[in-house]
PDB file of C-alpha atoms and ligand atoms in Angstrom:
ATOM      1  CA  MET E 935     -74.721 174.574 -52.918  1.00  0.00           C
ATOM      2  CA  GLN E 936     -76.289 171.141 -52.912  1.00  0.00           C
ATOM      3  CA  GLN E 937     -76.034 169.114 -56.086  1.00  0.00           C
ATOM      4  CA  PHE E 938     -78.569 166.456 -56.938  1.00  0.00           C
ATOM      5  CA  LYS E 939     -76.593 163.878 -58.914  1.00  0.00           C
ATOM      6  CA  ASP E 940     -77.236 160.240 -58.197  1.00  0.00           C
ATOM      7  CA  THR E 941     -74.455 158.215 -59.811  1.00  0.00           C
ATOM      8  CA  PHE E 942     -74.000 154.431 -60.106  1.00  0.00           C
ATOM      9  CA  LYS E 943     -71.453 154.727 -57.307  1.00  0.00           C
ATOM     10  CA  HIS E 944     -74.052 156.322 -55.024  1.00  0.00           C
ATOM     11  CA  LYS E 945     -76.604 153.660 -55.979  1.00  0.00           C
ATOM     12  CA  GLY E 946     -74.083 150.879 -55.303  1.00  0.00           C
ATOM     13  CA  ARG E 947     -73.189 152.284 -51.886  1.00  0.00           C
ATOM     14  CA  ARG E 948     -76.863 152.661 -51.095  1.00  0.00           C
ATOM     15  CA  ARG E 949     -77.496 148.972 -51.903  1.00  0.00           C
ATOM     16  CA  GLN E 950     -74.629 148.049 -49.596  1.00  0.00           C
ATOM     17  CA  LEU E 951     -76.113 150.146 -46.785  1.00  0.00           C
ATOM     18  CA  ILE E 952     -79.535 148.533 -47.308  1.00  0.00           C
ATOM     19  CA  MET E 953     -77.983 145.067 -46.983  1.00  0.00           C
ATOM     20  CA  GLU E 954     -76.302 146.215 -43.784  1.00  0.00           C
ATOM     21  CA  LEU E 955     -79.585 147.538 -42.402  1.00  0.00           C
ATOM     22  CA  ALA E 956     -81.317 144.245 -43.247  1.00  0.00           C
ATOM     23  CA  GLN E 957     -78.559 142.330 -41.423  1.00  0.00           C
ATOM     24  CA  MET E 958     -78.967 144.629 -38.426  1.00  0.00           C
ATOM     25  CA  GLY E 959     -82.633 143.621 -38.141  1.00  0.00           C
ATOM     26  CA  ILE E 960     -84.583 146.021 -40.338  1.00  0.00           C
ATOM     27  CA  ALA E 961     -87.035 143.506 -41.759  1.00  0.00           C
ATOM     28  CA  ASP E 962     -89.701 145.814 -43.201  1.00  0.00           C
ATOM     29  CA  GLU E 963     -89.181 145.747 -46.993  1.00  0.00           C
ATOM     30  CA  ARG E 964     -91.066 149.007 -47.416  1.00  0.00           C
ATOM     31  CA  ILE E 965     -88.500 150.788 -45.254  1.00  0.00           C
ATOM     32  CA  LEU E 966     -85.568 149.237 -47.120  1.00  0.00           C
ATOM     33  CA  ASN E 967     -87.199 150.257 -50.418  1.00  0.00           C
ATOM     34  CA  ALA E 968     -87.651 153.805 -49.131  1.00  0.00           C
ATOM     35  CA  PHE E 969     -83.926 153.947 -48.318  1.00  0.00           C
ATOM     36  CA  ASP E 970     -83.242 152.850 -51.885  1.00  0.00           C
ATOM     37  CA  ALA E 971     -85.569 155.489 -53.333  1.00  0.00           C
ATOM     38  CA  ILE E 972     -84.164 158.413 -51.331  1.00  0.00           C
ATOM     39  CA  PRO E 973     -80.513 159.343 -51.939  1.00  0.00           C
ATOM     40  CA  ARG E 974     -79.205 160.248 -48.474  1.00  0.00           C
ATOM     41  CA  HIS E 975     -76.322 162.230 -49.952  1.00  0.00           C
ATOM     42  CA  PHE E 976     -78.817 164.859 -51.206  1.00  0.00           C
ATOM     43  CA  PHE E 977     -79.349 165.784 -47.543  1.00  0.00           C
ATOM     44  CA  LEU E 978     -75.654 166.240 -46.777  1.00  0.00           C
ATOM     45  CA  ASP E 979     -72.970 168.718 -47.724  1.00  0.00           C
ATOM     46  CA  LEU E 980     -70.798 167.711 -50.644  1.00  0.00           C
ATOM     47  CA  ALA E 981     -67.912 167.158 -48.205  1.00  0.00           C
ATOM     48  CA  PHE E 982     -69.723 164.057 -46.899  1.00  0.00           C
ATOM     49  CA  ASP E 983     -70.626 162.699 -50.338  1.00  0.00           C
ATOM     50  CA  GLU E 984     -68.191 159.756 -50.096  1.00  0.00           C
ATOM     51  CA  GLN E 985     -69.411 158.659 -46.656  1.00  0.00           C
ATOM     52  CA  ALA E 986     -73.125 159.356 -47.075  1.00  0.00           C
ATOM     53  CA  TYR E 987     -73.943 155.623 -47.118  1.00  0.00           C
ATOM     54  CA  THR E 988     -71.894 154.599 -44.118  1.00  0.00           C
ATOM     55  CA  ASN E 989     -73.797 154.051 -40.914  1.00  0.00           C
ATOM     56  CA  MET E 990     -72.779 157.382 -39.424  1.00  0.00           C
ATOM     57  CA  ALA E 991     -74.210 160.689 -38.298  1.00  0.00           C
ATOM     58  CA  PHE E 992     -72.905 163.896 -39.951  1.00  0.00           C
ATOM     59  CA  GLN E 993     -73.007 167.617 -39.276  1.00  0.00           C
ATOM     60  CA  ILE E 994     -75.836 169.355 -41.123  1.00  0.00           C
ATOM     61  CA  GLY E 995     -75.191 172.914 -39.869  1.00  0.00           C
ATOM     62  CA  SER E 996     -76.443 174.808 -36.809  1.00  0.00           C
ATOM     63  CA  ASN E 997     -74.368 172.328 -34.757  1.00  0.00           C
ATOM     64  CA  GLN E 998     -76.872 169.538 -35.467  1.00  0.00           C
ATOM     65  CA  THR E 999     -76.506 166.107 -37.074  1.00  0.00           C
ATOM     66  CA  ILE E1000     -78.494 163.914 -39.452  1.00  0.00           C
ATOM     67  CA  SER E1001     -79.345 160.670 -37.587  1.00  0.00           C
ATOM     68  CA  HIS E1002     -77.535 157.396 -38.398  1.00  0.00           C
ATOM     69  CA  PRO E1003     -79.313 155.484 -41.177  1.00  0.00           C
ATOM     70  CA  TYR E1004     -79.889 152.585 -38.769  1.00  0.00           C
ATOM     71  CA  THR E1005     -81.502 154.915 -36.225  1.00  0.00           C
ATOM     72  CA  VAL E1006     -83.846 156.359 -38.871  1.00  0.00           C
ATOM     73  CA  ALA E1007     -84.754 152.867 -40.086  1.00  0.00           C
ATOM     74  CA  PHE E1008     -85.198 151.553 -36.526  1.00  0.00           C
ATOM     75  CA  GLN E1009     -87.425 154.418 -35.370  1.00  0.00           C
ATOM     76  CA  THR E1010     -89.450 154.141 -38.577  1.00  0.00           C
ATOM     77  CA  GLN E1011     -89.914 150.403 -38.058  1.00  0.00           C
ATOM     78  CA  LEU E1012     -91.157 150.955 -34.494  1.00  0.00           C
ATOM     79  CA  LEU E1013     -93.712 153.450 -35.813  1.00  0.00           C
ATOM     80  CA  GLU E1014     -95.540 150.865 -38.000  1.00  0.00           C
ATOM     81  CA  ILE E1015     -96.545 153.438 -40.602  1.00  0.00           C
ATOM     82  CA  GLU E1016     -99.542 152.846 -42.880  1.00  0.00           C
ATOM     83  CA  ARG E1017    -100.363 154.953 -45.924  1.00  0.00           C
ATOM     84  CA  GLY E1018    -102.375 158.084 -45.119  1.00  0.00           C
ATOM     85  CA  MET E1019    -101.418 158.239 -41.438  1.00  0.00           C
ATOM     86  CA  LYS E1020    -100.884 161.670 -39.886  1.00  0.00           C
ATOM     87  CA  VAL E1021     -97.350 161.738 -38.479  1.00  0.00           C
ATOM     88  CA  LEU E1022     -95.824 164.493 -36.362  1.00  0.00           C
ATOM     89  CA  GLU E1023     -92.022 164.690 -36.300  1.00  0.00           C
ATOM     90  CA  ILE E1024     -90.078 166.765 -33.778  1.00  0.00           C
ATOM     91  CA  GLY E1025     -86.676 167.735 -35.218  1.00  0.00           C
ATOM     92  CA  THR E1026     -86.837 168.067 -39.028  1.00  0.00           C
ATOM     93  CA  GLY E1027     -83.045 168.510 -39.188  1.00  0.00           C
ATOM     94  CA  SER E1028     -81.874 167.587 -42.686  1.00  0.00           C
ATOM     95  CA  GLY E1029     -85.345 166.388 -43.727  1.00  0.00           C
ATOM     96  CA  PHE E1030     -84.166 162.814 -44.408  1.00  0.00           C
ATOM     97  CA  GLN E1031     -86.484 161.200 -41.848  1.00  0.00           C
ATOM     98  CA  SER E1032     -89.401 163.268 -43.203  1.00  0.00           C
ATOM     99  CA  ALA E1033     -88.579 162.037 -46.714  1.00  0.00           C
ATOM    100  CA  VAL E1034     -88.651 158.393 -45.562  1.00  0.00           C
ATOM    101  CA  LEU E1035     -92.052 158.971 -43.926  1.00  0.00           C
ATOM    102  CA  CYS E1036     -93.405 160.703 -47.053  1.00  0.00           C
ATOM    103  CA  GLN E1037     -92.127 157.831 -49.213  1.00  0.00           C
ATOM    104  CA  LEU E1038     -94.114 155.431 -46.994  1.00  0.00           C
ATOM    105  CA  GLY E1039     -97.249 157.433 -47.765  1.00  0.00           C
ATOM    106  CA  ALA E1040     -97.581 159.279 -44.454  1.00  0.00           C
ATOM    107  CA  LYS E1041     -98.975 162.782 -44.176  1.00  0.00           C
ATOM    108  CA  VAL E1042     -96.065 164.450 -42.431  1.00  0.00           C
ATOM    109  CA  TYR E1043     -95.979 167.457 -40.081  1.00  0.00           C
ATOM    110  CA  SER E1044     -92.473 168.292 -38.899  1.00  0.00           C
ATOM    111  CA  ILE E1045     -91.105 170.957 -36.539  1.00  0.00           C
ATOM    112  CA  GLU E1046     -87.548 172.332 -36.396  1.00  0.00           C
ATOM    113  CA  ARG E1047     -86.212 174.932 -33.937  1.00  0.00           C
ATOM    114  CA  HIS E1048     -83.305 176.090 -36.160  1.00  0.00           C
ATOM    115  CA  GLN E1049     -84.569 178.288 -38.974  1.00  0.00           C
ATOM    116  CA  PRO E1050     -81.683 177.646 -41.439  1.00  0.00           C
ATOM    117  CA  LEU E1051     -82.262 173.884 -41.165  1.00  0.00           C
ATOM    118  CA  HIS E1052     -86.014 174.310 -41.527  1.00  0.00           C
ATOM    119  CA  LEU E1053     -85.518 176.320 -44.740  1.00  0.00           C
ATOM    120  CA  LYS E1054     -82.938 173.966 -46.206  1.00  0.00           C
ATOM    121  CA  ALA E1055     -85.019 170.854 -45.523  1.00  0.00           C
ATOM    122  CA  LYS E1056     -87.945 172.459 -47.335  1.00  0.00           C
ATOM    123  CA  GLN E1057     -85.796 172.922 -50.456  1.00  0.00           C
ATOM    124  CA  VAL E1058     -84.393 169.398 -50.499  1.00  0.00           C
ATOM    125  CA  LEU E1059     -87.795 167.791 -49.933  1.00  0.00           C
ATOM    126  CA  ALA E1060     -89.325 169.832 -52.760  1.00  0.00           C
ATOM    127  CA  HIS E1061     -86.698 168.304 -55.061  1.00  0.00           C
ATOM    128  CA  PHE E1062     -88.340 164.907 -54.370  1.00  0.00           C
ATOM    129  CA  LYS E1063     -91.762 166.505 -54.869  1.00  0.00           C
ATOM    130  CA  PHE E1064     -92.489 165.825 -51.204  1.00  0.00           C
ATOM    131  CA  TYR E1065     -94.437 168.645 -49.587  1.00  0.00           C
ATOM    132  CA  PRO E1066     -94.798 167.797 -45.896  1.00  0.00           C
ATOM    133  CA  SER E1067     -96.030 170.576 -43.610  1.00  0.00           C
ATOM    134  CA  LEU E1068     -92.820 171.986 -42.162  1.00  0.00           C
ATOM    135  CA  PHE E1069     -92.855 174.365 -39.209  1.00  0.00           C
ATOM    136  CA  PHE E1070     -90.193 176.556 -37.682  1.00  0.00           C
ATOM    137  CA  GLY E1071     -90.914 176.401 -33.956  1.00  0.00           C
ATOM    138  CA  ASP E1072     -90.502 174.653 -30.634  1.00  0.00           C
ATOM    139  CA  GLY E1073     -91.405 170.999 -30.856  1.00  0.00           C
ATOM    140  CA  TYR E1074     -92.000 170.733 -27.100  1.00  0.00           C
ATOM    141  CA  LYS E1075     -95.415 172.191 -27.773  1.00  0.00           C
ATOM    142  CA  GLY E1076     -96.183 169.850 -30.669  1.00  0.00           C
ATOM    143  CA  ASN E1077     -98.714 171.339 -33.051  1.00  0.00           C
ATOM    144  CA  ARG E1078    -102.266 171.531 -31.757  1.00  0.00           C
ATOM    145  CA  VAL E1079    -103.708 172.778 -35.033  1.00  0.00           C
ATOM    146  CA  TYR E1080    -103.414 169.426 -36.806  1.00  0.00           C
ATOM    147  CA  ALA E1081    -103.684 167.166 -33.729  1.00  0.00           C
ATOM    148  CA  PRO E1082    -104.410 164.389 -32.977  1.00  0.00           C
ATOM    149  CA  TYR E1083    -101.738 162.376 -34.801  1.00  0.00           C
ATOM    150  CA  ASP E1084    -101.671 158.649 -35.588  1.00  0.00           C
ATOM    151  CA  ARG E1085     -97.946 158.642 -34.957  1.00  0.00           C
ATOM    152  CA  ILE E1086     -95.380 160.941 -33.321  1.00  0.00           C
ATOM    153  CA  ILE E1087     -91.625 160.594 -33.799  1.00  0.00           C
ATOM    154  CA  VAL E1088     -89.102 162.600 -31.809  1.00  0.00           C
ATOM    155  CA  THR E1089     -85.632 162.701 -33.402  1.00  0.00           C
ATOM    156  CA  CYS E1090     -83.790 164.548 -30.626  1.00  0.00           C
ATOM    157  CA  GLY E1091     -83.054 163.336 -27.102  1.00  0.00           C
ATOM    158  CA  ALA E1092     -85.831 164.429 -24.757  1.00  0.00           C
ATOM    159  CA  PRO E1093     -85.034 164.872 -21.038  1.00  0.00           C
ATOM    160  CA  GLU E1094     -88.514 163.509 -20.302  1.00  0.00           C
ATOM    161  CA  ILE E1095     -91.664 162.587 -22.216  1.00  0.00           C
ATOM    162  CA  PRO E1096     -93.410 165.872 -23.093  1.00  0.00           C
ATOM    163  CA  SER E1097     -96.982 165.445 -21.814  1.00  0.00           C
ATOM    164  CA  VAL E1098     -98.300 167.764 -24.537  1.00  0.00           C
ATOM    165  CA  LEU E1099     -97.150 165.256 -27.151  1.00  0.00           C
ATOM    166  CA  ILE E1100     -98.986 162.415 -25.392  1.00  0.00           C
ATOM    167  CA  GLU E1101    -102.101 164.595 -25.446  1.00  0.00           C
ATOM    168  CA  GLN E1102    -101.701 165.140 -29.191  1.00  0.00           C
ATOM    169  CA  LEU E1103    -101.482 161.387 -29.889  1.00  0.00           C
ATOM    170  CA  LYS E1104    -104.659 159.650 -31.143  1.00  0.00           C
ATOM    171  CA  PRO E1105    -106.148 156.826 -29.074  1.00  0.00           C
ATOM    172  CA  GLY E1106    -104.596 153.741 -30.702  1.00  0.00           C
ATOM    173  CA  GLY E1107    -101.571 155.844 -31.679  1.00  0.00           C
ATOM    174  CA  ILE E1108     -97.830 155.229 -31.275  1.00  0.00           C
ATOM    175  CA  MET E1109     -95.078 157.647 -30.263  1.00  0.00           C
ATOM    176  CA  VAL E1110     -91.389 156.788 -30.655  1.00  0.00           C
ATOM    177  CA  ILE E1111     -89.094 158.967 -28.566  1.00  0.00           C
ATOM    178  CA  PRO E1112     -85.514 158.758 -27.249  1.00  0.00           C
ATOM    179  CA  VAL E1113     -85.627 159.761 -23.583  1.00  0.00           C
ATOM    180  CA  GLY E1114     -82.782 160.561 -21.234  1.00  0.00           C
ATOM    181  CA  GLU E1115     -80.598 163.395 -20.026  1.00  0.00           C
ATOM    182  CA  GLY E1116     -76.936 163.554 -21.004  1.00  0.00           C
ATOM    183  CA  SER E1117     -75.417 161.968 -24.087  1.00  0.00           C
ATOM    184  CA  GLU E1118     -77.440 158.728 -24.168  1.00  0.00           C
ATOM    185  CA  GLN E1119     -81.116 158.017 -24.357  1.00  0.00           C
ATOM    186  CA  LYS E1120     -83.419 155.011 -24.141  1.00  0.00           C
ATOM    187  CA  MET E1121     -85.587 154.478 -27.195  1.00  0.00           C
ATOM    188  CA  LEU E1122     -89.186 154.296 -26.009  1.00  0.00           C
ATOM    189  CA  ARG E1123     -92.291 153.217 -27.883  1.00  0.00           C
ATOM    190  CA  ILE E1124     -95.357 154.626 -26.221  1.00  0.00           C
ATOM    191  CA  GLN E1125     -98.729 153.204 -27.188  1.00  0.00           C
ATOM    192  CA  LYS E1126    -101.968 154.928 -26.277  1.00  0.00           C
ATOM    193  CA  ASN E1127    -104.868 152.488 -26.268  1.00  0.00           C
ATOM    194  CA  GLU E1128    -108.469 153.270 -27.144  1.00  0.00           C
ATOM    195  CA  SER E1129    -109.221 154.159 -23.501  1.00  0.00           C
ATOM    196  CA  CYS E1130    -106.187 156.490 -23.520  1.00  0.00           C
ATOM    197  CA  GLN E1131    -104.083 154.278 -21.256  1.00  0.00           C
ATOM    198  CA  ILE E1132    -100.358 154.425 -21.898  1.00  0.00           C
ATOM    199  CA  ASP E1133     -98.083 151.437 -22.389  1.00  0.00           C
ATOM    200  CA  THR E1134     -94.319 152.032 -22.677  1.00  0.00           C
ATOM    201  CA  GLN E1135     -91.716 149.641 -24.080  1.00  0.00           C
ATOM    202  CA  GLU E1136     -87.960 150.169 -24.202  1.00  0.00           C
ATOM    203  CA  PHE E1137     -85.773 149.401 -27.230  1.00  0.00           C
ATOM    204  CA  GLY E1138     -82.112 149.946 -26.366  1.00  0.00           C
ATOM    205  CA  THR E1139     -79.717 152.861 -26.022  1.00  0.00           C
ATOM    206  CA  PHE E1140     -79.084 155.542 -28.667  1.00  0.00           C
ATOM    207  CA  LYS E1141     -77.265 158.876 -28.941  1.00  0.00           C
ATOM    208  CA  PHE E1142     -79.166 161.930 -30.122  1.00  0.00           C
ATOM    209  CA  VAL E1143     -78.556 165.660 -30.089  1.00  0.00           C
ATOM    210  CA  PRO E1144     -80.588 167.145 -27.209  1.00  0.00           C
ATOM    211  CA  MET E1145     -84.138 168.402 -27.484  1.00  0.00           C
ATOM    212  CA  LEU E1146     -83.908 172.052 -26.493  1.00  0.00           C
ATOM    213  CA  GLU E1147     -86.562 174.673 -25.892  1.00  0.00           C
ATOM    214  CA  ARG E1148     -87.030 177.897 -27.861  1.00  0.00           C
ATOM    215  CA  THR E1149     -86.366 178.658 -31.507  1.00  0.00           C
ATOM    216  CA  VAL E1150     -83.063 179.796 -33.046  1.00  0.00           C
ATOM    217  CA  LYS E1151     -83.211 182.067 -36.070  1.00  0.00           C
ATOM    218  CA  THR E1152     -79.610 182.708 -37.017  1.00  0.00           C
ATOM    219  CA  GLN E1153     -77.098 180.172 -38.272  1.00  0.00           C
ATOM    220  CA  SER E1154     -74.864 179.172 -35.367  1.00  0.00           C
ATOM    221  CA  LYS E1155     -71.234 178.141 -35.915  1.00  0.00           C
ATOM    222  CA  ASN E1156     -70.464 174.407 -36.134  1.00  0.00           C
TER     223      ASN E1156
HETATM  224  N1  LIG Z2427     -84.825 163.920 -38.246  1.00  0.00           N
HETATM  225  C1  LIG Z2427     -83.572 164.600 -38.473  1.00  0.00           C
HETATM  226  C2  LIG Z2427     -82.648 164.459 -37.282  1.00  0.00           C
HETATM  227  C3  LIG Z2427     -81.950 165.748 -36.980  1.00  0.00           C
HETATM  228  S1  LIG Z2427     -81.188 165.856 -35.410  1.00  0.00           S
HETATM  229  C4  LIG Z2427     -82.925 164.136 -39.768  1.00  0.00           C
HETATM  230  O1  LIG Z2427     -83.453 163.216 -40.403  1.00  0.00           O
HETATM  231  O2  LIG Z2427     -81.937 164.728 -40.192  1.00  0.00           O
HETATM  232  C5  LIG Z2427     -82.472 166.501 -34.393  1.00  0.00           C
HETATM  233  C6  LIG Z2427     -83.023 167.854 -34.725  1.00  0.00           C
HETATM  234  O3  LIG Z2427     -83.919 168.210 -33.687  1.00  0.00           O
HETATM  235  C7  LIG Z2427     -82.012 168.990 -34.828  1.00  0.00           C
HETATM  236  O4  LIG Z2427     -82.083 169.570 -36.097  1.00  0.00           O
HETATM  237  C8  LIG Z2427     -82.456 169.965 -33.725  1.00  0.00           C
HETATM  238  O5  LIG Z2427     -82.279 171.331 -34.078  1.00  0.00           O
HETATM  239  C9  LIG Z2427     -83.929 169.621 -33.568  1.00  0.00           C
HETATM  240  N2  LIG Z2427     -84.525 170.008 -32.283  1.00  0.00           N
HETATM  241  C10 LIG Z2427     -83.986 169.965 -31.043  1.00  0.00           C
HETATM  242  N3  LIG Z2427     -84.865 170.411 -30.124  1.00  0.00           N
HETATM  243  C11 LIG Z2427     -85.996 170.766 -30.803  1.00  0.00           C
HETATM  244  C12 LIG Z2427     -87.255 171.317 -30.418  1.00  0.00           C
HETATM  245  N4  LIG Z2427     -87.542 171.610 -29.153  1.00  0.00           N
HETATM  246  N5  LIG Z2427     -88.160 171.554 -31.388  1.00  0.00           N
HETATM  247  C13 LIG Z2427     -87.898 171.286 -32.687  1.00  0.00           C
HETATM  248  N6  LIG Z2427     -86.724 170.766 -33.116  1.00  0.00           N
HETATM  249  C14 LIG Z2427     -85.782 170.503 -32.186  1.00  0.00           C
END
């Protein structure tokens, strides 16, 4: 069972991580402050408590991983979030990225295809009194009900850019998505201008768990 204790040790390690992120090029103070406000170890099993503030990915169950802190910070920075924006996330996972977006004042909608992860993320986020709209489902389809979105963030490696997600992006909106088949993806920032033309920029190579179709209800073995 998850314990929610934030000790001086945790806080110290978190400060260290934030300094590292700043050195790695995360310049947006609001993002660094959000990382300070949200204890990452709350989103991990106790076994990873010691390493929660190292720049690493960890297993979160259902054979999935929480993204590296740098990856979360980098994707968030590319999104240019303003308070009140509607943000769709594909791949709730542990809920950590959703928490960062909520802390920045976004109105978050997040989809997860593994039910146990979806349920666990809901619990952890409620501890912070964050109540994003969390959905158990297939993120390939996005979520038409609340579309269009100011921002879309995909936190799993997509084999290609899902056209449905482009459709659900507001004119003037930004989507950040790692695209590529296999173990590595290119981080893309896709901007839709007011006349719905698409401009794509590339921001380096990252490693994500794959974006897969269909939902999974039962807990799979790690
Ligand atoms: N944002 C998460 C990252 C988790 S890893 C975090 O902060 O922890 C990516 C997640 O995407 C995994 O949990 C995986 O199950 C989920 N995923 C993969 N394909 C998906 C799809 N088609 N729809 C919704 N979620 C998906």
